[in-house]
Short mmCIF file of C-alpha atoms and ligand atoms in Angstrom, two decimals:
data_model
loop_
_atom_site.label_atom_id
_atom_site.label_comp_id
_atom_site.label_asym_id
_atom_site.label_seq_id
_atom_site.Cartn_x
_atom_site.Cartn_y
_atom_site.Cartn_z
CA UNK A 1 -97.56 192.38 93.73
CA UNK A 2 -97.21 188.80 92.83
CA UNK A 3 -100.90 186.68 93.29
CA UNK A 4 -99.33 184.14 95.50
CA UNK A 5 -100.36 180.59 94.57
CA UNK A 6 -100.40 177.64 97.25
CA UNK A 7 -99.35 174.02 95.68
CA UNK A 8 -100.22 171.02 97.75
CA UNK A 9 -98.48 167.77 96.26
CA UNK A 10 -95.52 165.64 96.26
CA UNK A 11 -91.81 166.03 94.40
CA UNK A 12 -90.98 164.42 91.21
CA UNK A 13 -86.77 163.99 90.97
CA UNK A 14 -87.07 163.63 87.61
CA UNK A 15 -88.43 166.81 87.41
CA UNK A 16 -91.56 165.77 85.17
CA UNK A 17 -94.25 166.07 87.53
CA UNK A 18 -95.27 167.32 90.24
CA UNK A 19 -94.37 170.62 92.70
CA UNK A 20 -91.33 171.01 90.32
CA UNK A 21 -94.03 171.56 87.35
CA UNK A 22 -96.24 173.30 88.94
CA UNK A 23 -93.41 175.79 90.43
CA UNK A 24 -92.49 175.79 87.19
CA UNK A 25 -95.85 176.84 85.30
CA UNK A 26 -97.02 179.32 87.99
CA UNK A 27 -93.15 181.23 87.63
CA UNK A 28 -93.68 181.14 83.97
CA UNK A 29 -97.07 183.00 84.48
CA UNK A 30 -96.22 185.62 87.38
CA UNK A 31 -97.21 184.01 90.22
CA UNK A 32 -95.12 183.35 93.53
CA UNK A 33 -95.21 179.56 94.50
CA UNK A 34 -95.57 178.86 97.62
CA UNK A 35 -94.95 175.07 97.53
CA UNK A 36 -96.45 172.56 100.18
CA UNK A 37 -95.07 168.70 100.34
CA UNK A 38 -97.57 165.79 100.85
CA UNK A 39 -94.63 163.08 99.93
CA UNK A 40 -91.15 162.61 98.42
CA UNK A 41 -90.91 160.43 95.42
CA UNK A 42 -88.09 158.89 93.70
CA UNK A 43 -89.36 158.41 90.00
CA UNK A 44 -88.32 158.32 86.25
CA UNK A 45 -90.25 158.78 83.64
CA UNK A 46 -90.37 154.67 83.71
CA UNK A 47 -91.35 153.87 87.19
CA UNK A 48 -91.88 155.50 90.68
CA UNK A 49 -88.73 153.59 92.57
CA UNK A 50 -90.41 154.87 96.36
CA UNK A 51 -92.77 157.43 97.81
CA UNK A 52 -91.39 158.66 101.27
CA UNK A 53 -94.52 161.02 102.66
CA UNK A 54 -94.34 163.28 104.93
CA UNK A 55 -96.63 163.09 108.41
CA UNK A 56 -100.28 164.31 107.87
CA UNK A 57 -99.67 166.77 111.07
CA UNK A 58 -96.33 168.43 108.80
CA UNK A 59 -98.30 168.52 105.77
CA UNK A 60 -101.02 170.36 107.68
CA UNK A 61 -97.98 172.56 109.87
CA UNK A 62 -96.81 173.52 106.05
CA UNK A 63 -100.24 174.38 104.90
CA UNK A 64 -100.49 177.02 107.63
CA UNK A 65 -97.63 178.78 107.71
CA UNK A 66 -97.78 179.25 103.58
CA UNK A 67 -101.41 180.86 104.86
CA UNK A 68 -100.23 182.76 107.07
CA UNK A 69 -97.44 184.13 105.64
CA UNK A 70 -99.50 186.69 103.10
CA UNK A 71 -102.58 186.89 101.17
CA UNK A 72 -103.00 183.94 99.49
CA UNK A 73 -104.49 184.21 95.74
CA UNK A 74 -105.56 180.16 95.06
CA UNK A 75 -104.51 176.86 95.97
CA UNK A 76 -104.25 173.52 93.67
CA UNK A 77 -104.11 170.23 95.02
CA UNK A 78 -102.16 167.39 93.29
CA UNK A 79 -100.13 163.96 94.74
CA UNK A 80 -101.76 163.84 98.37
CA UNK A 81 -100.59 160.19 98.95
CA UNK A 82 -103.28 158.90 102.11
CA UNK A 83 -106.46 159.18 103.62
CA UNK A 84 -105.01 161.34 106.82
CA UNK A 85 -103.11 163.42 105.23
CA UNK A 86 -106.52 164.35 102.75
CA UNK A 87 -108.25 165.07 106.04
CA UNK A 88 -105.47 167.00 107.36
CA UNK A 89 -105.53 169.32 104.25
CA UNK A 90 -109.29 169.44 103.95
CA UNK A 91 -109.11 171.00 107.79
CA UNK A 92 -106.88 173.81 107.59
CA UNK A 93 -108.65 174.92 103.64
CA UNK A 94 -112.49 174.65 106.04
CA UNK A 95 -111.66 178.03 107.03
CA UNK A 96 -110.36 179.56 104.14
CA UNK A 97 -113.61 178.89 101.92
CA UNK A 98 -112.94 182.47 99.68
CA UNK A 99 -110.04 181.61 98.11
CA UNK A 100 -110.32 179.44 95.19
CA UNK A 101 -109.34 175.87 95.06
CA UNK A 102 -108.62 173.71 92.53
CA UNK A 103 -108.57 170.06 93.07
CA UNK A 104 -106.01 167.70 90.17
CA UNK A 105 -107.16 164.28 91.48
CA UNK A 106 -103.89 162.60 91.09
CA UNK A 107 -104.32 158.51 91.70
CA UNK A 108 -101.74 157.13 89.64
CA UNK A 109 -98.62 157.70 87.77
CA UNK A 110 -98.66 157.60 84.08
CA UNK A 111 -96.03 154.74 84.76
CA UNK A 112 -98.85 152.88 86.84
CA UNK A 113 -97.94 153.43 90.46
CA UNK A 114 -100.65 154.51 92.92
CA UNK A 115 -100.34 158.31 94.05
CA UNK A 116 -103.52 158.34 96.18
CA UNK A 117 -103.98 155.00 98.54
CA UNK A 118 -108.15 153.96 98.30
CA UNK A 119 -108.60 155.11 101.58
CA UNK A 120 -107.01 158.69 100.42
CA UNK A 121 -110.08 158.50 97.40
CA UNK A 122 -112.77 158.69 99.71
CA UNK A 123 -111.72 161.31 101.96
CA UNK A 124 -110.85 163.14 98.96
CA UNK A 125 -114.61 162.52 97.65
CA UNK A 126 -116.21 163.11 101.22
CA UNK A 127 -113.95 166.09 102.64
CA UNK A 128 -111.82 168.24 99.73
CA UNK A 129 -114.04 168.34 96.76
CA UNK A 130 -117.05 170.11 99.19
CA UNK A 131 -114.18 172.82 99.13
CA UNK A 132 -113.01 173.29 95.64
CA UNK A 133 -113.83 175.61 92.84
CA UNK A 134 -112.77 173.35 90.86
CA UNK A 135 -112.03 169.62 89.71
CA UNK A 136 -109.53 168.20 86.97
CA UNK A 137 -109.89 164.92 86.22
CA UNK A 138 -108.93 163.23 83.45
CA UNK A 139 -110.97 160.59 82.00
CA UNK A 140 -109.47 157.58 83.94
CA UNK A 141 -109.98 159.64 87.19
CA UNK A 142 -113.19 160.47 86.00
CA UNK A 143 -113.92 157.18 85.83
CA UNK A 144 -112.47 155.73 89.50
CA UNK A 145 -114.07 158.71 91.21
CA UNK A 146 -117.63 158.23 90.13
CA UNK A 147 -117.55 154.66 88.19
CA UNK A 148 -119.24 155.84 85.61
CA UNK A 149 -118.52 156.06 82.05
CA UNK A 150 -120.18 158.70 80.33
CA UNK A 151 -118.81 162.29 81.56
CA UNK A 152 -121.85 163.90 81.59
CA UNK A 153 -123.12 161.56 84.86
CA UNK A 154 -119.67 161.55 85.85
CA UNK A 155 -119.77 165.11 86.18
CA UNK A 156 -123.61 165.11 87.69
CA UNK A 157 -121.44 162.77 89.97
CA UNK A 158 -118.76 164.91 91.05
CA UNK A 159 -120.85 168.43 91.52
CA UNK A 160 -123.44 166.21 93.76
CA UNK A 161 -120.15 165.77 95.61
CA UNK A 162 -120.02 168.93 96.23
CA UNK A 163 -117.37 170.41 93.78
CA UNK A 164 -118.77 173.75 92.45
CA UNK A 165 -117.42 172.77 88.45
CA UNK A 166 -115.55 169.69 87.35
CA UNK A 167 -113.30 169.81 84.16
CA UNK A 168 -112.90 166.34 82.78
CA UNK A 169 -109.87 166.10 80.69
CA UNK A 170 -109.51 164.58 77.11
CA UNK A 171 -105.78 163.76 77.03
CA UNK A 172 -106.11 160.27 77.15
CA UNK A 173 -108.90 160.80 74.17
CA UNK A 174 -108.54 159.14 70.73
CA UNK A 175 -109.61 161.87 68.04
CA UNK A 176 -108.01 164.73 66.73
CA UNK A 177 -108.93 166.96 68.40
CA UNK A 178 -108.51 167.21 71.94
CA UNK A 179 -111.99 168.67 73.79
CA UNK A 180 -111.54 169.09 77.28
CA UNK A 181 -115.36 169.99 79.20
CA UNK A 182 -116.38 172.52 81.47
CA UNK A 183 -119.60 171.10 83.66
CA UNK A 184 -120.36 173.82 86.39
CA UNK A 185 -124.01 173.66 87.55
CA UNK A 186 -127.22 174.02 85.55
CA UNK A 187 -125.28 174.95 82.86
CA UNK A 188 -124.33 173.11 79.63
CA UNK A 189 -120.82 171.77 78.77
CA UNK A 190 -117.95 173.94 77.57
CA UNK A 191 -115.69 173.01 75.54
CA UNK A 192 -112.03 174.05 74.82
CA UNK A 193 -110.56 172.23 71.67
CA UNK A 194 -107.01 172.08 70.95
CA UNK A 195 -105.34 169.50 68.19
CA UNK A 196 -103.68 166.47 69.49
CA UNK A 197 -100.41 166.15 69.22
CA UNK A 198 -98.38 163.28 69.12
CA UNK A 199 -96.02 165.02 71.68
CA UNK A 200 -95.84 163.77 75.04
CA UNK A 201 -94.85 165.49 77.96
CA UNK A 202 -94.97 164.45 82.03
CA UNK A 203 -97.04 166.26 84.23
CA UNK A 204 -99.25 167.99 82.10
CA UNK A 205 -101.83 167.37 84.30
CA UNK A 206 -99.87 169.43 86.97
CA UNK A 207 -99.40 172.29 84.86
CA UNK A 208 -102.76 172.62 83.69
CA UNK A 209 -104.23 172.80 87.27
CA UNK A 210 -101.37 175.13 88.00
CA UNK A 211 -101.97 177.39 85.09
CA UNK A 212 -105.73 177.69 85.94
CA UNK A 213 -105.08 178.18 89.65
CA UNK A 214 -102.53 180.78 88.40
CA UNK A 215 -105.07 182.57 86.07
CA UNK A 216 -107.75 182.31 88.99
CA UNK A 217 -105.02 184.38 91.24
CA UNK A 218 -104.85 186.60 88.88
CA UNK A 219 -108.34 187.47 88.65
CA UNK A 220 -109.94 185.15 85.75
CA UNK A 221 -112.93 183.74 85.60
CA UNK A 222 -113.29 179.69 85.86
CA UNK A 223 -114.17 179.77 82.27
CA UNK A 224 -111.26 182.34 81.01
CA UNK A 225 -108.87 180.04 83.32
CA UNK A 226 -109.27 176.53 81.78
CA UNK A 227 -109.33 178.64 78.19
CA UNK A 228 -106.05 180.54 79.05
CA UNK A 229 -104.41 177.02 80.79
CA UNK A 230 -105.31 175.01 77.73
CA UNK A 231 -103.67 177.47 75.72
CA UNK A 232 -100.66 177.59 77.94
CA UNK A 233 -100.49 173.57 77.96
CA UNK A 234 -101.00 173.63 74.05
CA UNK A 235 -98.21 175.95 73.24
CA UNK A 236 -95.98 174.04 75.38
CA UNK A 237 -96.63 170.69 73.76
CA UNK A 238 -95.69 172.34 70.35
CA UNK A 239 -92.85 173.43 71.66
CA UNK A 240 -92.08 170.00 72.46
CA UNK A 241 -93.29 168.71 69.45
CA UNK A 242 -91.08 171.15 67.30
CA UNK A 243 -87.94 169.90 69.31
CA UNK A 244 -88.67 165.87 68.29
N1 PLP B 301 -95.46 162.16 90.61
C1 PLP B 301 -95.93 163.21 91.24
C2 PLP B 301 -95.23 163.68 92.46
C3 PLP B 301 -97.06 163.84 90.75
O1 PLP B 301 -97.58 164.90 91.38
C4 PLP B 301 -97.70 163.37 89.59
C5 PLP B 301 -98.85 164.04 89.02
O2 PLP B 301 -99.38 164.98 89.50
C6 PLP B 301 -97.19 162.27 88.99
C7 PLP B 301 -96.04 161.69 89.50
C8 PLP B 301 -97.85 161.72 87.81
O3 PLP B 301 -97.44 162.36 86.70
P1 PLP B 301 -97.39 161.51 85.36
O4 PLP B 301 -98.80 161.06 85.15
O5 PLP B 301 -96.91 162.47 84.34
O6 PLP B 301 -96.46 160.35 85.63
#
């Protein structure tokens, strides 16, 4: 059977970001999506036109019946849009503690809209990160979760949060090479290296987190998920690359 993967975030009509990716990534690797919808966007790849989200209560409604439905392998997080509807997420996952969660802290678009309203930031901080197995950010997020600069305190930052690892992202980096890091308690940094590439590609963000939730289901460790997602993420932006 299928590892059934639960993805909590909002639509992208363009099709670059969002549930659409991450439906996308976990079909590509096996996985059944079972999709749930925080808010409805109307986007290009220039600018988000509206956000039309749906009630906390529905979100959490949707939540439970995609738990209920069958065993449920991992979840990822990504566009959760407000404070409530955070809360009303981070209650239904309380009791469901064994299955792996990873958290893509989505605050704004790449085309500079804000995703995740200030309000939506703490609650994310104080209630959903206690619950995940993992964090995502990239190094902007990094740096509006903990307001810090340096990823090794804003790691420190994020675990004393309460996530159990926090993988800070180096896509918005500058050198070569791309080094994402792996910071999971007492332990030093891991890094997984890839070459930059000039390609770009919406919602990469989305299928990363997808593609380690996916590997998760499917019985990886943390570690051999973020190596096999990078991977996955890689290949595709050569693919892209190759097409320019
Ligand atoms: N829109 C939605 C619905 C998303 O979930 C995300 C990212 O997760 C984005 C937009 C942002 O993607 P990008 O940074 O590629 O614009």
């Amino acid at each position: 059977m299928k590892p059934v993967v639960i993805v909590i975030g909002g639509t992208d009509c363009s099709g670059g970001a969002g549930l659409s990716r991450d439906i996308a990534t976990l079909t590509e690797l096996a996985c059944e999506a079972r999709p749930v919808i925080t808010a409805v966007t109307a986007q290009s790849d220039q600018a988000v036109q509206a956000v039309k989200p749906v009630s906390p209560d529905h979100v959490a409604q949707q939540l439970s019946s995609a738990l209920a439905a069958s065993p449920v392998s991992a979840v990822k997080t990504g566009m959760l849009h407000s404070g409530e509807t955070v809360r009303a997420i981070a209650e239904v996952l309380a009791d469901f503690a064994t299955i792996p969660l990873v958290i893509d802290p989505v605050l704004v678009s790449s085309s500079g809209t804000t995703l995740l309203s200030p309000d939506g930031v703490d609650v994310l901080k104080t209630h959903l990160l206690p619950l995940c197995t993992l964090v995502t950010p990239n190094l902007p997020e990094a740096a509006m979760l903990t307001g810090n600069e340096c990823s090794e305190a804003q790691a420190e930052n994020l675990l004393e949060m309460g996530a159990q690892a926090v993988l800070i992202k180096d896509g918005h980096g500058t050198c070569d090479m791309s080094i994402d890091r792996l910071f999971q308690d007492c332990q030093p940094a891991r890094e997984f290296a890839a070459p930059r590439l000039s390609a770009s590609l919406r919602g990469t963000g989305c299928m990363l987190a997808s593609a380690i939730a996916a590997h998760l289901g499917l019985g990886h460790s943390r570690e051999q998920a973020c190596s096999l997602a990078k991977d996955f993420v890689g290949h595709k932006l050569q693919q892209v690359a190759s097409e320019v």
